Amino acid sequence: MNTVRDLQADAALAATPSGSSETAQVRALLQLRELILSGELPGGTRIAELAIVERLGMSRTPIRAALVRLEQEGLLEALPSGGYVVQSFSERDVADAIELRGTLEGLLARLAAERGAPLVVLAEARQCLDRIDALLTAPKLDDEAFSAYVALNSHFHTLLYELADSPTITRQLERAASLPFASPSGFVLLQAQSTRARDMLIVAQDQHRQVLDAIEQREGARAEAIMREHSRLARRNLVDVLAAHPSEPLAGNMPAIRMIRRRR
């Protein structure tokens, strides 16, 4: 699962003139990723380059580039004999990725506070939170509202990374968040199935406000602690979802959750 920044880059490339090599590579990447995350290519499936070429009706060059990219994202594993296999992940894999994301987000928040964040980015982050507040005034959130929350939440986290201005740490964070459901918005849509959904988002929004305040007040340790705690909401969601749906959890709504192997 790619990060918001990468998906925005993919979309920008996809908007380039039709027929360009960049456009073909992006289309191949997006279609292949969708096949995996939709469950059409489940964990353990062997993938041969030629079979994908025939399935997508594209030339080998963009398909090869897409396969390499998906291996880098962690969705595919290259086989010594050639070809790839679709990865599956244990509950611990995803939990560790969430914990690592929280650690790195905390570090970025601390650096933003200690270094002094750009005022223009702080203002944009406040506007983003104002829009989230407006969404959460509704007593119950429908699918459209949850989708809007996902977009705004992802944008806020991207702005947090920009506040620290550390490309080196951000690259490592994007890698940690590339596992399915380990990203900041990985479990937000699953929350729509819970009666506690809006309450959980209100807690998350309060943490958003608190970390932004800590950054503005130059309180590095406080900002770091808040972001580490913030990531643990996703960990709680992972446990709740897998416990509530022990066989085929929400497979129709989010088949990619079948990529997670439960603890025995």
XYZ file of C-alpha atoms in Angstrom, residues 26-36 55-56 58:
14
model
C 2.078 4.263 -13.674
C -0.956 2.567 -15.181
C 0.704 -0.820 -14.833
C 1.632 -0.051 -11.231
C -1.850 1.116 -10.246
C -3.595 -1.823 -11.932
C -1.257 -4.403 -10.419
C -1.521 -2.878 -6.957
C -5.308 -2.914 -7.221
C -5.295 -6.608 -8.220
C -3.315 -7.407 -5.069
C -3.696 -10.020 -18.382
C -3.209 -6.240 -18.529
C 0.606 -3.974 -21.858
